[in-house]
Amino acid sequence: MLPTPTYLQFHALFVVPVVAALVLTATYRLGSRRDVLTATAILTGLALVYTTPWDGELIRRGVWWYGDGAVLVRFWSIPLGEYLFFVLQTAMVGLWVARFRVDTARSLATPVRTRLVGFAAALVVVLSGLALLRSDSGLYLGSLLVWSGPILAIQWLFGWHFLAGEWRTVAGGTLVPAAYLCGIDSIAIRLGIWTISKQYTTGYAIPLLDLPIEEAVFFFLTSLFVVQGVVLYVWLIDRWK
């Protein structure tokens, strides 16, 4: 029987080559190279700072764990590979969405009522998460929704109407990398690199992939954060010029 691949080997096989390919074939239709890369760098830093406490807490709670020999180095109970995932996923999505176009001619001026619609939508996400947290099976999904709420609130409060107008870019920029990440996540689970707790998940799975719905929601939301962040940054900078 072959040994369980390490987390770093997983990155070397499935993540690093994709990021490298995107770097080598980079196209900046969304905005200038400088603006896209600056936005991606800022979001990478935010991803590390904001995700680390949440991720570490769920690992300590046993929401997921890693196979024997899969983790070589940990920092604050979190594998090095996990930190690399935060960085590499952000880079992947940022470079991918850079290939799309947006019309930044729309004014930044937005009525307060319009902004509050975005805030209200984010609040619904948080309240849904809090409802799920009432049971053990809702721990992963509930905490994920509560954790995502503040990011969605900031982004949607600032420019949900602009994002809605650029829905093709937002959808294309989000769904393709999210689908790929779901696919390789399913492979990692089957290889035993990590295991998702049945106790703390709802039991719903993505057909064919047999991937817990929580994992799919995670990759969708985190990819969405990056896409929305880069798009809004480019819009803001273009309007300031």
Coordinates of C-alpha atoms in Angstrom, one line a residue:
M1 CA 0.0 0.0 0.0
L2 CA 1.4 3.4 -1.0
P3 CA 2.0 5.9 1.8
T4 CA -0.3 8.9 2.2
P5 CA 1.0 11.9 0.1
T6 CA 2.0 14.9 2.1
Y7 CA 0.2 18.2 2.1
L8 CA 3.2 19.8 0.3
Q9 CA 3.2 17.0 -2.3
F10 CA -0.4 17.8 -2.9
H11 CA 0.4 21.4 -3.6
A12 CA 3.3 20.4 -5.9
L13 CA 1.0 18.2 -7.9
F14 CA -2.3 20.1 -8.1
V15 CA -1.9 23.7 -7.0
V16 CA 1.6 25.1 -7.8
P17 CA 1.5 24.0 -11.5
V18 CA -1.8 25.8 -12.0
V19 CA -0.6 29.0 -10.4
A20 CA 2.6 28.8 -12.4
A21 CA 0.7 28.4 -15.7
L22 CA -1.5 31.4 -14.8
V23 CA 1.6 33.4 -14.1
L24 CA 3.3 32.4 -17.4
T25 CA 0.2 33.1 -19.4
A26 CA -1.0 36.1 -17.4
T27 CA -3.4 38.5 -19.2
Y28 CA -4.6 41.7 -17.5
R29 CA -7.9 42.6 -19.1
L30 CA -9.5 43.5 -15.8
G31 CA -7.2 46.3 -15.0
S32 CA -3.5 47.2 -15.1
R33 CA -1.0 44.6 -14.1
R34 CA 0.0 46.8 -11.1
D35 CA -3.6 47.2 -9.9
V36 CA -4.5 43.5 -10.2
L37 CA -1.3 42.3 -8.5
T38 CA -1.6 44.9 -5.7
A39 CA -5.1 43.9 -5.0
T40 CA -4.1 40.2 -5.0
A41 CA -1.2 40.9 -2.6
I42 CA -3.5 42.8 -0.2
L43 CA -6.1 40.0 -0.3
T44 CA -3.4 37.4 0.4
G45 CA -2.3 39.2 3.5
L46 CA -5.9 39.6 4.6
A47 CA -6.6 35.9 3.9
L48 CA -3.7 34.9 6.2
V49 CA -4.7 37.2 9.0
Y50 CA -8.4 36.6 8.9
T51 CA -8.5 32.9 8.1
T52 CA -5.8 31.6 10.5
P53 CA -7.8 31.9 13.8
W54 CA -10.9 30.4 12.3
D55 CA -9.1 27.6 10.6
G56 CA -7.0 26.8 13.7
E57 CA -10.1 26.7 15.9
L58 CA -11.9 24.2 13.6
I59 CA -8.8 22.0 13.5
R60 CA -8.6 22.0 17.3
R61 CA -12.3 21.2 17.5
G62 CA -11.8 18.2 15.2
V63 CA -13.8 19.4 12.3
W64 CA -11.1 18.0 10.0
W65 CA -7.8 16.3 10.6
Y66 CA -4.8 15.0 8.5
G67 CA -3.5 11.6 7.6
D68 CA -0.5 10.0 9.2
G69 CA 2.6 11.6 7.7
A70 CA 0.7 14.1 5.6
V71 CA 1.8 17.0 7.7
L72 CA 5.5 17.8 8.1
V73 CA 5.4 21.2 9.8
R74 CA 2.8 23.0 11.9
F75 CA 2.6 26.6 13.2
W76 CA 0.0 27.2 15.9
S77 CA -1.6 23.7 15.2
I78 CA -2.1 24.6 11.5
P79 CA 0.0 22.8 8.9
L80 CA 2.3 24.7 6.7
G81 CA 0.4 23.4 3.7
E82 CA -2.7 25.2 5.0
Y83 CA -1.0 28.6 5.0
L84 CA 0.3 27.9 1.6
F85 CA -3.3 27.1 0.5
F86 CA -4.4 30.6 1.6
V87 CA -1.6 32.2 -0.4
L88 CA -1.8 29.9 -3.5
Q89 CA -5.6 30.0 -3.8
T90 CA -5.6 33.8 -3.6
A91 CA -3.0 34.0 -6.3
M92 CA -4.8 31.5 -8.5
V93 CA -8.1 33.3 -8.3
G94 CA -6.6 36.8 -8.7
L95 CA -4.6 35.8 -11.8
W96 CA -7.7 34.0 -13.2
V97 CA -10.1 36.9 -12.8
A98 CA -7.6 39.3 -14.3
R99 CA -8.5 37.7 -17.7
F100 CA -12.0 39.1 -17.5
R101 CA -13.2 42.6 -18.3
V102 CA -15.2 45.1 -16.2
D103 CA -16.7 48.5 -17.1
T104 CA -15.4 50.8 -14.4
A105 CA -17.2 53.9 -15.7
R106 CA -19.9 53.6 -13.0
S107 CA -19.6 56.3 -10.4
L108 CA -18.5 55.4 -6.9
A109 CA -21.4 57.5 -5.4
T110 CA -24.1 55.2 -4.2
P111 CA -27.2 55.9 -2.2
V112 CA -27.2 54.7 1.4
R113 CA -30.3 52.6 0.9
T114 CA -28.6 50.8 -2.0
R115 CA -25.6 50.1 0.2
L116 CA -27.8 48.8 3.1
V117 CA -29.3 46.2 0.8
G118 CA -25.8 44.6 0.5
F119 CA -25.3 44.8 4.3
A120 CA -28.7 43.2 4.9
A121 CA -27.9 40.3 2.5
A122 CA -24.6 39.7 4.4
L123 CA -26.6 39.8 7.7
V124 CA -28.9 37.0 6.4
V125 CA -25.7 34.9 5.8
V126 CA -24.6 35.4 9.3
L127 CA -28.0 34.7 10.9
S128 CA -28.2 31.5 8.8
G129 CA -24.8 30.5 10.1
L130 CA -25.9 31.2 13.7
A131 CA -29.0 29.0 13.3
L132 CA -26.8 26.1 12.0
L133 CA -24.5 26.4 15.0
R134 CA -27.3 25.2 17.3
S135 CA -26.4 21.6 16.4
D136 CA -23.1 19.7 16.1
S137 CA -23.8 18.8 12.5
G138 CA -23.9 22.5 11.6
L139 CA -20.6 23.5 13.2
Y140 CA -18.5 23.5 10.0
L141 CA -21.1 25.2 7.7
G142 CA -22.5 27.5 10.4
S143 CA -19.1 28.7 11.5
L144 CA -18.1 29.2 7.8
L145 CA -21.2 31.4 7.2
V146 CA -20.6 33.4 10.3
W147 CA -16.9 33.8 9.4
S148 CA -17.7 34.9 5.9
G149 CA -20.4 37.4 6.9
P150 CA -18.1 40.4 7.8
I151 CA -16.2 40.1 4.5
L152 CA -19.4 39.9 2.5
A153 CA -20.8 42.9 4.5
I154 CA -17.8 45.1 3.7
Q155 CA -17.7 44.1 0.0
W156 CA -21.4 44.3 -0.6
L157 CA -21.9 47.5 1.4
F158 CA -19.3 49.1 -0.8
G159 CA -20.3 47.8 -4.2
W160 CA -22.8 45.0 -4.5
H161 CA -24.6 46.9 -7.2
F162 CA -21.4 47.2 -9.2
L163 CA -20.7 43.5 -8.8
A164 CA -24.2 42.6 -9.8
G165 CA -23.7 44.7 -13.0
E166 CA -20.5 42.7 -13.7
W167 CA -22.1 39.4 -12.9
R168 CA -20.5 37.6 -15.8
T169 CA -17.0 38.4 -14.6
V170 CA -17.9 37.7 -11.0
A171 CA -19.5 34.3 -11.9
G172 CA -16.7 33.3 -14.4
G173 CA -14.0 34.4 -12.1
T174 CA -15.5 32.5 -9.1
L175 CA -17.0 29.3 -10.4
V176 CA -14.1 28.0 -12.5
P177 CA -11.4 28.1 -9.8
A178 CA -13.9 27.0 -7.1
A179 CA -14.9 23.9 -9.3
Y180 CA -11.2 23.0 -9.8
L181 CA -10.5 23.4 -6.1
C182 CA -13.5 21.2 -5.2
G183 CA -12.2 18.5 -7.6
I184 CA -8.7 18.4 -6.1
D185 CA -10.1 18.6 -2.6
S186 CA -12.1 15.5 -3.4
I187 CA -8.9 13.8 -4.5
A188 CA -7.1 14.8 -1.3
I189 CA -9.8 13.4 0.8
R190 CA -9.8 10.1 -1.1
L191 CA -6.0 9.9 -0.7
G192 CA -6.3 10.4 3.0
I193 CA -4.4 13.6 3.1
W194 CA -7.2 15.1 5.2
T195 CA -10.5 13.8 6.5
I196 CA -13.7 15.8 7.2
S197 CA -15.6 14.9 10.4
K198 CA -19.1 13.4 9.9
Q199 CA -20.1 14.6 13.3
Y200 CA -19.7 18.3 12.5
T201 CA -21.0 18.3 8.9
T202 CA -24.6 18.1 7.6
G203 CA -24.1 14.9 5.6
Y204 CA -24.9 16.6 2.2
A205 CA -22.4 16.0 -0.5
I206 CA -21.7 17.1 -4.1
P207 CA -22.7 14.4 -6.5
L208 CA -20.0 12.5 -8.4
L209 CA -17.3 14.1 -6.2
D210 CA -18.7 12.8 -2.9
L211 CA -17.5 16.0 -1.5
P212 CA -19.1 17.4 1.7
I213 CA -21.2 20.5 0.8
E214 CA -19.2 22.4 3.4
E215 CA -16.0 22.1 1.4
A216 CA -17.8 23.3 -1.7
V217 CA -19.3 26.3 0.0
F218 CA -15.8 27.1 1.5
F219 CA -14.1 27.2 -1.9
F220 CA -17.0 29.1 -3.5
L221 CA -17.0 31.8 -0.8
T222 CA -13.2 32.2 -0.6
S223 CA -13.0 32.4 -4.4
L224 CA -15.8 34.9 -4.4
F225 CA -14.0 37.0 -1.7
V226 CA -11.0 37.3 -4.0
V227 CA -12.9 38.0 -7.2
Q228 CA -15.0 40.6 -5.5
G229 CA -12.0 42.1 -3.8
V230 CA -10.0 42.4 -7.0
V231 CA -12.9 43.8 -9.0
L232 CA -13.8 46.4 -6.4
Y233 CA -10.2 47.5 -6.0
V234 CA -9.8 48.0 -9.8
W235 CA -13.1 49.9 -9.9
L236 CA -12.0 52.1 -7.0
I237 CA -8.6 52.8 -8.4
D238 CA -9.9 53.5 -11.9
R239 CA -12.4 56.0 -10.5
W240 CA -9.7 57.8 -8.5
K241 CA -7.4 58.3 -11.4

